[in-house]
Short mmCIF file of C-alpha atoms and ligand atoms in Angstrom, two decimals:
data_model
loop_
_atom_site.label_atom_id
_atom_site.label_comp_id
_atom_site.label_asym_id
_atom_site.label_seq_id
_atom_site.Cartn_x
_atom_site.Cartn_y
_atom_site.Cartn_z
CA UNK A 1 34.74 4.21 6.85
CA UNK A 2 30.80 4.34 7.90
CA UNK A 3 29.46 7.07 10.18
CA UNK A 4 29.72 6.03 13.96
CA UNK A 5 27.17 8.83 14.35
CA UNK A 6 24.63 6.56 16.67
CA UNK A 7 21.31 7.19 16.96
CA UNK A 8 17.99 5.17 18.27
CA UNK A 9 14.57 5.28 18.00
CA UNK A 10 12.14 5.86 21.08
CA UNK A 11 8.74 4.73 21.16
CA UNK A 12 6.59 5.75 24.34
CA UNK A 13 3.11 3.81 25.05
CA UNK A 14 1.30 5.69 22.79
CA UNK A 15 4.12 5.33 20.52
CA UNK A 16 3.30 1.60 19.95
CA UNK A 17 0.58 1.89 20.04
CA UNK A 18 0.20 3.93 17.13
CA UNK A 19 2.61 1.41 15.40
CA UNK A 20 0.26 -1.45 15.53
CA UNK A 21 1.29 -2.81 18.90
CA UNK A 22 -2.15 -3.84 19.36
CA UNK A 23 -2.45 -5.96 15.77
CA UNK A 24 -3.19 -9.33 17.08
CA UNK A 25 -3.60 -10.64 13.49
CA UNK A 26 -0.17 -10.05 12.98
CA UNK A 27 1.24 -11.01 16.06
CA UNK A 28 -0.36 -14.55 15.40
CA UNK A 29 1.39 -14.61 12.39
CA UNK A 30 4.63 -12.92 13.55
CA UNK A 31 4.58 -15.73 16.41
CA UNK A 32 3.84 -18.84 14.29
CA UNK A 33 7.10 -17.63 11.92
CA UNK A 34 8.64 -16.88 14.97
CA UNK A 35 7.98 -20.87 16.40
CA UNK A 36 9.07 -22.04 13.09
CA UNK A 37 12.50 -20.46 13.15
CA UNK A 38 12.55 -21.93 17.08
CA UNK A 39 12.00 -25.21 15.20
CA UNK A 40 14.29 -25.12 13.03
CA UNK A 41 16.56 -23.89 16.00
CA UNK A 42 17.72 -20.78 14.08
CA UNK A 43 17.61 -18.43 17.19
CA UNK A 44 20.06 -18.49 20.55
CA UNK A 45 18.58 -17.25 24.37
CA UNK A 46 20.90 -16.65 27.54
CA UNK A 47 22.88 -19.06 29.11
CA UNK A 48 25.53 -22.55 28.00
CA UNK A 49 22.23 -23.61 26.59
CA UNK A 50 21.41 -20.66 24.97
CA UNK A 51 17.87 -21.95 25.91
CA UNK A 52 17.83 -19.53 29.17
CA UNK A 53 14.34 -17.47 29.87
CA UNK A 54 16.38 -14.77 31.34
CA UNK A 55 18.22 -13.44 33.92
CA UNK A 56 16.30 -13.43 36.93
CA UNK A 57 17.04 -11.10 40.50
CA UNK A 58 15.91 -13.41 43.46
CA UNK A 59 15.60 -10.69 46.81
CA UNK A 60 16.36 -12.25 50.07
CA UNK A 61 13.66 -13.73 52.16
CA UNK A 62 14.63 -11.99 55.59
CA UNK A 63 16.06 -8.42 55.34
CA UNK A 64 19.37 -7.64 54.96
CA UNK A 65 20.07 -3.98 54.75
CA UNK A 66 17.82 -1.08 55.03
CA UNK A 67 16.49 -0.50 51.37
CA UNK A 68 17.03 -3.55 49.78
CA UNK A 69 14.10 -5.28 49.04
CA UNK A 70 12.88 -8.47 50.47
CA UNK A 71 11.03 -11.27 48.08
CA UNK A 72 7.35 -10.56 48.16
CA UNK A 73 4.37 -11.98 45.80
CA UNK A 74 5.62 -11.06 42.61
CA UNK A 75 8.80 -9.01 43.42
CA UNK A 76 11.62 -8.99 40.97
CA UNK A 77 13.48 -8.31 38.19
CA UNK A 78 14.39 -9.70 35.32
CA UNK A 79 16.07 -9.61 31.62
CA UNK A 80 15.50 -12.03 29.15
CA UNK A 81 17.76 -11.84 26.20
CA UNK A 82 17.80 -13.48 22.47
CA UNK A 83 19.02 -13.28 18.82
CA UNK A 84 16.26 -14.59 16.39
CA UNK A 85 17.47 -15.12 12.76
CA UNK A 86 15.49 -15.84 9.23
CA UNK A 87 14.26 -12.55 7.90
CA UNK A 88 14.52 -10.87 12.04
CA UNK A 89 18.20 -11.24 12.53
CA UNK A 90 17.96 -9.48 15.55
CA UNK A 91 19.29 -9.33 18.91
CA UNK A 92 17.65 -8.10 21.89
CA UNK A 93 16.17 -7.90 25.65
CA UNK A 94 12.63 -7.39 27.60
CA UNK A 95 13.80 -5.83 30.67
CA UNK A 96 11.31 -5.58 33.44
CA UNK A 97 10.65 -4.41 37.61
CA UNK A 98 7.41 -6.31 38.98
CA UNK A 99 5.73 -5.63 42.47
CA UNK A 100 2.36 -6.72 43.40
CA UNK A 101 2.41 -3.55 45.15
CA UNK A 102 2.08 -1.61 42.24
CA UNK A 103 -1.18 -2.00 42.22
CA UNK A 104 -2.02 0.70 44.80
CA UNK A 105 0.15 3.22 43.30
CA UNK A 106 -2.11 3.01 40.48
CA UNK A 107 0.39 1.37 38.44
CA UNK A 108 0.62 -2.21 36.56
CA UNK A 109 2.64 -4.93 38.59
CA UNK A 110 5.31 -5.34 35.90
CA UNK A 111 6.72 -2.12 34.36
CA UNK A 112 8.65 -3.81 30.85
CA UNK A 113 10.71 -1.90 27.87
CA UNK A 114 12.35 -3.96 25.41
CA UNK A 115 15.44 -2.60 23.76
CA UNK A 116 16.75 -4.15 20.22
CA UNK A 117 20.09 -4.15 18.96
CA UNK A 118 21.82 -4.28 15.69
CA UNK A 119 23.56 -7.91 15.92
CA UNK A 120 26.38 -7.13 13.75
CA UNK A 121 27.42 -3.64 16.13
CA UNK A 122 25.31 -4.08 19.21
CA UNK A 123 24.65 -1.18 18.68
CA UNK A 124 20.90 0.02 19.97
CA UNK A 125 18.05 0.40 17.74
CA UNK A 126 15.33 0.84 19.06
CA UNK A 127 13.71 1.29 23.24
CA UNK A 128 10.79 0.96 23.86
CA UNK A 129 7.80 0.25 26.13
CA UNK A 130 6.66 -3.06 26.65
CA UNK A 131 4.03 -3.66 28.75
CA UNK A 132 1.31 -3.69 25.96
CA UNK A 133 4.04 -5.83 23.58
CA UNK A 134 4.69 -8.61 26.42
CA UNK A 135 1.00 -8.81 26.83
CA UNK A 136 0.19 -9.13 22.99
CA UNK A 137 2.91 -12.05 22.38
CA UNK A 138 1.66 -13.80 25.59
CA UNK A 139 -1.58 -14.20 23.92
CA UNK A 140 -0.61 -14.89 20.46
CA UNK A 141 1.24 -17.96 21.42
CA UNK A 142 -1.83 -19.83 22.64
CA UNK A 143 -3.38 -19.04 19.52
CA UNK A 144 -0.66 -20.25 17.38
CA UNK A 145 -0.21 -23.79 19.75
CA UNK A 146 -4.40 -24.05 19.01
CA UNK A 147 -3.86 -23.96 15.34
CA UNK A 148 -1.93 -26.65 14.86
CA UNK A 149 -2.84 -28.84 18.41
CA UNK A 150 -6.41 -28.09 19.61
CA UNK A 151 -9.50 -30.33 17.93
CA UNK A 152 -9.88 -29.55 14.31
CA UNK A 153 -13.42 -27.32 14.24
CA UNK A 154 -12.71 -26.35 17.99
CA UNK A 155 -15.78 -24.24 18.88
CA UNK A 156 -15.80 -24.14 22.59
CA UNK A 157 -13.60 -21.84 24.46
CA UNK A 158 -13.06 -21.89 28.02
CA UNK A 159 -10.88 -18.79 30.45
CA UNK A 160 -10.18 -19.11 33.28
CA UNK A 161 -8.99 -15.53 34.67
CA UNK A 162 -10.34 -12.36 33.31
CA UNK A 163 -7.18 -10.24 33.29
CA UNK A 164 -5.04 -8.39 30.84
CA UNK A 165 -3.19 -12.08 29.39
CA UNK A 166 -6.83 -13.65 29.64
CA UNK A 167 -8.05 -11.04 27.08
CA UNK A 168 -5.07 -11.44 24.93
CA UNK A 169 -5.47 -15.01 25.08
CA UNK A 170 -8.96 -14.31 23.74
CA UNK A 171 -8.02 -12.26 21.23
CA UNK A 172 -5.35 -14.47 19.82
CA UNK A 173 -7.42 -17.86 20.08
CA UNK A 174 -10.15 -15.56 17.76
CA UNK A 175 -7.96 -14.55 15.24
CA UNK A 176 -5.74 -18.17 15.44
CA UNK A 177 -9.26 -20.09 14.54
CA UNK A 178 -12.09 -18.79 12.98
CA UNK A 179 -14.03 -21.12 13.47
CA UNK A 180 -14.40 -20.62 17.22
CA UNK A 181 -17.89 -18.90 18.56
CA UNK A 182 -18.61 -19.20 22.16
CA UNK A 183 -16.41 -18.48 25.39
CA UNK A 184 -16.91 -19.24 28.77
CA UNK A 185 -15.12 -17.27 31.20
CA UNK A 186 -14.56 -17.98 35.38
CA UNK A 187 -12.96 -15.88 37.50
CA UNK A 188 -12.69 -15.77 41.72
CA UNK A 189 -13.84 -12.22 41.39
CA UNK A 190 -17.19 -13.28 39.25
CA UNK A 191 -17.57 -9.34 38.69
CA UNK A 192 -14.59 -9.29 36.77
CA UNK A 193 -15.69 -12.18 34.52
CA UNK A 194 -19.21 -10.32 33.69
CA UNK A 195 -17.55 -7.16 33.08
CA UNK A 196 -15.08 -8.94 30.79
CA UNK A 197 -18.11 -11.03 29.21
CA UNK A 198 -20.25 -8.25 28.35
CA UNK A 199 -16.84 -6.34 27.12
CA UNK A 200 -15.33 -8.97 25.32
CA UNK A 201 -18.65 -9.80 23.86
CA UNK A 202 -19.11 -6.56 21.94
CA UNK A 203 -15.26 -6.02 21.25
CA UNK A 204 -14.52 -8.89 19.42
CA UNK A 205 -18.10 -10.04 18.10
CA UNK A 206 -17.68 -13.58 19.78
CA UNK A 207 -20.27 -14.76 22.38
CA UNK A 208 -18.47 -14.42 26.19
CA UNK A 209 -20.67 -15.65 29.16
CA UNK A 210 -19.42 -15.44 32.69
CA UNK A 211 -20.23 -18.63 34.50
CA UNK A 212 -19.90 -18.85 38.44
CA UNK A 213 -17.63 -21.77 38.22
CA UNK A 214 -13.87 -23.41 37.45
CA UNK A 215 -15.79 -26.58 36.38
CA UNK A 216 -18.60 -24.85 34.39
CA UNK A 217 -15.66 -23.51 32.55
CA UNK A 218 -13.68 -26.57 32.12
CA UNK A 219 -16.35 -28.63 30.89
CA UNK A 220 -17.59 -29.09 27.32
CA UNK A 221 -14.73 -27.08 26.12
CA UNK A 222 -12.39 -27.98 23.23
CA UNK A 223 -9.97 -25.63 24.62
CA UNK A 224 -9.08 -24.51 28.43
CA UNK A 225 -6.71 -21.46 28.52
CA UNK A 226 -5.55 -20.75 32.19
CA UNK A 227 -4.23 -17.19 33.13
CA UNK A 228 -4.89 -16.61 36.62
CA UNK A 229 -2.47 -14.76 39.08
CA UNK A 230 -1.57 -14.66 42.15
CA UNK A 231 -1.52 -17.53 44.96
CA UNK A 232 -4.55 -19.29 44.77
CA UNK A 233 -4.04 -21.54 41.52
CA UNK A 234 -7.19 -23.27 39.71
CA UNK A 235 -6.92 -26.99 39.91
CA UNK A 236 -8.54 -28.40 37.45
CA UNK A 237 -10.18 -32.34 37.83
CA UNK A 238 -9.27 -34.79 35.50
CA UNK A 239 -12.54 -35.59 34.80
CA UNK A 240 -14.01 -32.31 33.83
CA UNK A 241 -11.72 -32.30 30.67
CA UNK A 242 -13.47 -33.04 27.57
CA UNK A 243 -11.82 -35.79 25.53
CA UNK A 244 -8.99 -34.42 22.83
CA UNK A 245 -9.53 -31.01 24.65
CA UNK A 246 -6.20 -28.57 24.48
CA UNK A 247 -5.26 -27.46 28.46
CA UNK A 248 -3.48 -23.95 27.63
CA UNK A 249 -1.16 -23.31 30.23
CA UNK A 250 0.36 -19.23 29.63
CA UNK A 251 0.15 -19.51 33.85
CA UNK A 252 0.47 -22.18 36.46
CA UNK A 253 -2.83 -24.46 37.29
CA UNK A 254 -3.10 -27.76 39.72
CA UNK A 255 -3.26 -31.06 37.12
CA UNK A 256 -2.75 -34.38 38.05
CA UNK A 257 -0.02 -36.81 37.61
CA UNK A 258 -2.48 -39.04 35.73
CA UNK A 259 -3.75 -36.19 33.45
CA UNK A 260 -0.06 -35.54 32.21
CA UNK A 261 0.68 -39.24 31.77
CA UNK A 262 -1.94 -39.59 30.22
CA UNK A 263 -1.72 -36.58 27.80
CA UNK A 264 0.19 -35.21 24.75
CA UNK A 265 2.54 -32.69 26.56
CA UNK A 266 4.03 -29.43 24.77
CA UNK A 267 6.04 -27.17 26.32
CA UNK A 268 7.20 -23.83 24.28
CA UNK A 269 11.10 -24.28 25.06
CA UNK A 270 11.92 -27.85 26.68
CA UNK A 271 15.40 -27.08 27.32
CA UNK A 272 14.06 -23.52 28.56
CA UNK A 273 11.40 -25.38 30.97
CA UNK A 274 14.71 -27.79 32.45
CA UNK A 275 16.79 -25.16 32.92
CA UNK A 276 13.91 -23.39 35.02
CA UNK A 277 13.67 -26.88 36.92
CA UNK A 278 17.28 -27.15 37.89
CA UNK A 279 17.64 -23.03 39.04
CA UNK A 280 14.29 -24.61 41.24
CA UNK A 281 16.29 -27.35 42.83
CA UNK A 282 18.76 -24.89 43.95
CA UNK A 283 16.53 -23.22 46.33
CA UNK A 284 16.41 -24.75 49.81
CA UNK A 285 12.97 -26.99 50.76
CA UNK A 286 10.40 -24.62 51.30
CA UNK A 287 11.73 -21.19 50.00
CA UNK A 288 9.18 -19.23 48.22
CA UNK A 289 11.48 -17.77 45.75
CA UNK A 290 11.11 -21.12 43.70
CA UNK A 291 9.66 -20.20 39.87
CA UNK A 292 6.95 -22.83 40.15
CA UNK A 293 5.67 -24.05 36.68
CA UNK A 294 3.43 -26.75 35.44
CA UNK A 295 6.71 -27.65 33.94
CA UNK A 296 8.84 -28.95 37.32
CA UNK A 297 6.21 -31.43 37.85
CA UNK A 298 6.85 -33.15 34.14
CA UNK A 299 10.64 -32.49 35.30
CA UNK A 300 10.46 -34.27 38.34
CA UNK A 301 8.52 -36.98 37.40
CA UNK A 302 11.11 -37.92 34.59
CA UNK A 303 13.51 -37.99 37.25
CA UNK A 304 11.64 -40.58 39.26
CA UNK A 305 11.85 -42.60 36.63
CA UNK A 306 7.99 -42.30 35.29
CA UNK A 307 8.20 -40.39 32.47
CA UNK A 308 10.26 -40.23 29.66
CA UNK A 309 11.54 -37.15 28.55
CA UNK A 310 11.10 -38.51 24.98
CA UNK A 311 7.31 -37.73 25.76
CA UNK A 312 8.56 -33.91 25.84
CA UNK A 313 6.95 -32.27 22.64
CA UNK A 314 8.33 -28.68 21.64
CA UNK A 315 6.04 -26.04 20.21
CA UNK A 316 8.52 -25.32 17.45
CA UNK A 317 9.03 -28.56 16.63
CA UNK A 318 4.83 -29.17 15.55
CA UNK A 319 4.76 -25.70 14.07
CA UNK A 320 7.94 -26.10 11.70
CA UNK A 321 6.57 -29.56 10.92
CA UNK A 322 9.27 -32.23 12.37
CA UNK A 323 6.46 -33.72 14.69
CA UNK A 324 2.87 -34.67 13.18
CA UNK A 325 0.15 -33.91 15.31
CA UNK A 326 -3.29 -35.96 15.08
CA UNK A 327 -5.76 -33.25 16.45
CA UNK A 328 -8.90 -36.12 16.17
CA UNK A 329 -7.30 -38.42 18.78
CA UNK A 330 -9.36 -38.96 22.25
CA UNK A 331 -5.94 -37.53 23.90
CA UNK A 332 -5.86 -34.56 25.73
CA UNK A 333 -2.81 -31.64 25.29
CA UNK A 334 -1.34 -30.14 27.76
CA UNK A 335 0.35 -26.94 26.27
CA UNK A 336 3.08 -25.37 29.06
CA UNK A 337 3.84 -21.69 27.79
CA UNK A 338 6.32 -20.13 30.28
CA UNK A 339 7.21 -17.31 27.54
CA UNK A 340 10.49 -16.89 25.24
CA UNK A 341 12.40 -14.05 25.02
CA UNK A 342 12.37 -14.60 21.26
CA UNK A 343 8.81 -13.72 21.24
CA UNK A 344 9.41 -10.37 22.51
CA UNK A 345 12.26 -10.32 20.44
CA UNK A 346 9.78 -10.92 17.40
CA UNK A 347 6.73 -8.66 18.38
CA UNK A 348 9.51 -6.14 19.13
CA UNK A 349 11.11 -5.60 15.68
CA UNK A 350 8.07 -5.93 14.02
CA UNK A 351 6.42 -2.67 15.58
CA UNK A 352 9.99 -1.08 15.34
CA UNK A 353 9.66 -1.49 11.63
CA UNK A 354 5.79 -0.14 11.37
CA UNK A 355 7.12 2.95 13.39
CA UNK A 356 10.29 3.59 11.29
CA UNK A 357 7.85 3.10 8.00
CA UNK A 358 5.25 5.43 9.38
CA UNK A 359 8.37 8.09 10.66
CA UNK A 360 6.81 7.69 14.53
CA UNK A 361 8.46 7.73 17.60
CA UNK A 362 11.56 9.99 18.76
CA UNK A 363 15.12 9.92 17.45
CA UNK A 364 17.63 9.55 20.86
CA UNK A 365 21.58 10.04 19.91
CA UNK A 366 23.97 7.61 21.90
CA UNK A 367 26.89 9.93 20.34
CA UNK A 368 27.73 12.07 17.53
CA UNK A 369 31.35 10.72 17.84
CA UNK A 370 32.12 8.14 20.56
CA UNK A 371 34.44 9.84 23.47
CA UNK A 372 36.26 6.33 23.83
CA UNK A 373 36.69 4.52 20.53
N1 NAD B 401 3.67 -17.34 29.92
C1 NAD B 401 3.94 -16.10 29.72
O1 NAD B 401 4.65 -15.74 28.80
C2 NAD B 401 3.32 -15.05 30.60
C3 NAD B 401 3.55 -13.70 30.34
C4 NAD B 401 2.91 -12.75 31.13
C5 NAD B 401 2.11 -13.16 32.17
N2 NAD B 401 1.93 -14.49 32.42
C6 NAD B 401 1.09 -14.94 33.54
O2 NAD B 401 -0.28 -14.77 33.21
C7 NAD B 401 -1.03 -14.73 34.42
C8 NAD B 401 -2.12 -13.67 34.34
O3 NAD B 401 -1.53 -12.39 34.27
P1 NAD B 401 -2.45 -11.09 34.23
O4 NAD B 401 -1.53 -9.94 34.03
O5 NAD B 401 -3.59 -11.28 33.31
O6 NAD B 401 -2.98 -11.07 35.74
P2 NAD B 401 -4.23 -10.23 36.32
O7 NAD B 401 -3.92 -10.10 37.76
O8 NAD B 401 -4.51 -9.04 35.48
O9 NAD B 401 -5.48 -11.22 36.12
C9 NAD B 401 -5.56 -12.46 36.74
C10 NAD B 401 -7.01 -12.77 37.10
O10 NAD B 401 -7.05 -14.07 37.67
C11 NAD B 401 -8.05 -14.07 38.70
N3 NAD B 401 -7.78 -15.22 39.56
C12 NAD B 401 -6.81 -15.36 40.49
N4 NAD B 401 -6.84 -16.62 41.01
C13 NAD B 401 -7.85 -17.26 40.38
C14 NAD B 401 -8.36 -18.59 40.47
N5 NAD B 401 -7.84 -19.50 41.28
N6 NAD B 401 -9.41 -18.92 39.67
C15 NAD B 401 -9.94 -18.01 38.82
N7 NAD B 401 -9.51 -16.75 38.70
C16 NAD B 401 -8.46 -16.38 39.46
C17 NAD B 401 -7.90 -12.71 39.35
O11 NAD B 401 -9.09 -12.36 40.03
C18 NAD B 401 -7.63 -11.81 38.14
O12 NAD B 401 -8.82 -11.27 37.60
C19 NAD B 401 -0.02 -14.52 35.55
O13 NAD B 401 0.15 -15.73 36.25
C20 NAD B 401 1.25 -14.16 34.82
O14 NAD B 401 2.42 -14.57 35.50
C21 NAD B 401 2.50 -15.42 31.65
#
């Protein structure tokens, strides 16, 4: 007979932080094992598919009672489960409130924890906050996707958005390839992108220069990351893509048909990404509740009969090595990241293992005995 004595571990902000939350070095390297156990398709997410992004809470359009909330930019919740095996074999769920207006109480427009679980028990191992976490994966992926599918020597970086996942992004393309040395970043509010330049710039000793432009920051790069938000999506012109160049796409951004038929096309989770497309179709013509990804338009045109899903490449796949990429063809990427649970899965238990090593965060009991066994 073992103890059933349960106790967890806490770990606040700071917490994290203080774990290495903020190791992007790592987290590339966490993410590209975590891809090649994707690959090799030892890990399970929500759903018959077990391919499922999570759980998501649509509100109602038009009101329905007092209190309950109605959709607005941004408004939901949402829990995105997984079990990721090799050396993880762990089980677990980002959980997560987002309101655009968050913003004027001072507070960020998603509020995330992430809570792991043994996957033998269930029983809870760690909880913790997740905002910085969900950030850090979101820009390690790119990275990991430009290692093995941007240009070989790819020197020329271009962002468009200078946010919180644009400056992850950044930080994962620079420790994913060294060889990078010059960014150009555009964003609407052209501020924000010289604020971020000049920060970025002395942060991560890489050159940043804001330019006043989407085009000036499309063009002559090897690599176009998009991470905008909101409404207004960047549309980028076919023509402003430089030959072999790698479209990152962690957020939604106007392409062509032409451009994708034309292009090598990647998506981090296919089954994820139709799965996404179908829960779309459900929502009547016009209702803004739809999760609109770069993704739906690759889904739909295979469903009008002019693409073949066969085109479909996963990111697992080319980072466990089942598909061979040529990265010194004339052929564009296109590289559609909607984000795995697996990933936060991944970051998640890493930093739970720093803390434990390093004795931070706070011990929480569940039960000394359980009341109900
Ligand atoms: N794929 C994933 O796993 C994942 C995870 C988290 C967030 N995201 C997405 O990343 C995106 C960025 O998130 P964030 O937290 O950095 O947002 P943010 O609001 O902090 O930053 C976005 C920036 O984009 C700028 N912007 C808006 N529209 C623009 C346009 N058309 N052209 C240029 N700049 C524009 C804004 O001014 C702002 O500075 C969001 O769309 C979010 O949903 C993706």
């Amino acid at each position: 007979v073992t103890e059933s004595r349960i106790d967890f571990l806490y770990l606040s902000e700071e917490a994290v932080i203080e774990a290495g939350m903020k190791d992007m070095a790592a987290c590339v390297d966490v993410m590209e094992e975590t891809f090649t156990l994707v690959g090799e398709g030892d890990y399970i997410m929500g759903g018959p598919t077990g391919s499922e992004h999570g759980v998501h809470m649509f509100f109602p359009v038009e009101q329905k009672f007092p209190g309950m909330p109605v959709h607005g930019p941004d408004r939901r919740f949402m829990a995105m489960i997984a079990y990721l095996g090799g050396r993880f074999n762990i089980t677990g769920e980002k959980w997560y409130g987002s309101n655009v207006e968050n913003r004027k109480r001072n507070l960020p427009r998603s509020i995330l924890v992430v809570m792991l679980n043994d996957t033998e028990t269930g029983q809870p191992l760690a909880l913790m906050s997740a905002n910085i976490l969900s950030a850090m994966r979101t820009g390690a992926v790119p990275g990991v996707a430009a290692r093995y599918i941007a240009p070989q020597d790819s020197s020329l970086l271009g962002l468009v958005g200078a946010g919180v996942i644009s400056t992850t992004c950044l930080m994962g393309f620079v420790e994913a390839l060294p060889e990078l040395d010059e960014v150009q970043v555009f964003d609407i509010d052209l501020d924000k992108a010289r604020t971020f330049a000049a920060e970025k710039t002395e942060q991560l000793g890489i050159s940043v220069r804001a330019v006043d432009s989407l085009e000036k920051a499309v063009r002559g790069a090897d690599i176009v990351n998009i991470a905008t938000s909101g409404v207004k999506k960047p549309v980028i012109e076919d023509e402003w893509l430089k030959p072999g160049a790698m479209l990152s796409l962690p957020a939604p951004a106007g392409v062509s048909e032409e451009l994708l038929l034309s292009s090598r096309l990647v998506l981090d989770d296919i089954q994820m990404h139709e799965d996404w497309y179908e829960v779309d179709q459900q929502f009547p013509e016009g209702d803004p509740r739809g999760i609109k990804m770069v993704s739906g338009e690759l889904f739909r045109m295979i469903d009008e009969g002019k693409l073949e899903r066969e085109r479909l490449l996963g990111l697992g796949d080319i980072v466990c090595g089942n598909v061979e990429i040529n990265r010194t063809t004339a052929e564009p990427s296109v590289v559609i990241m909607g984000g795995m649970p697996v990933e936060d899965v991944a970051w998640g238990y890493h930093v739970y293992q720093q803390a434990k090593a390093q004795g931070i965060g706070q011990k929480l009991t569940l039960w000394e005995e359980p009341h109900w066994a």
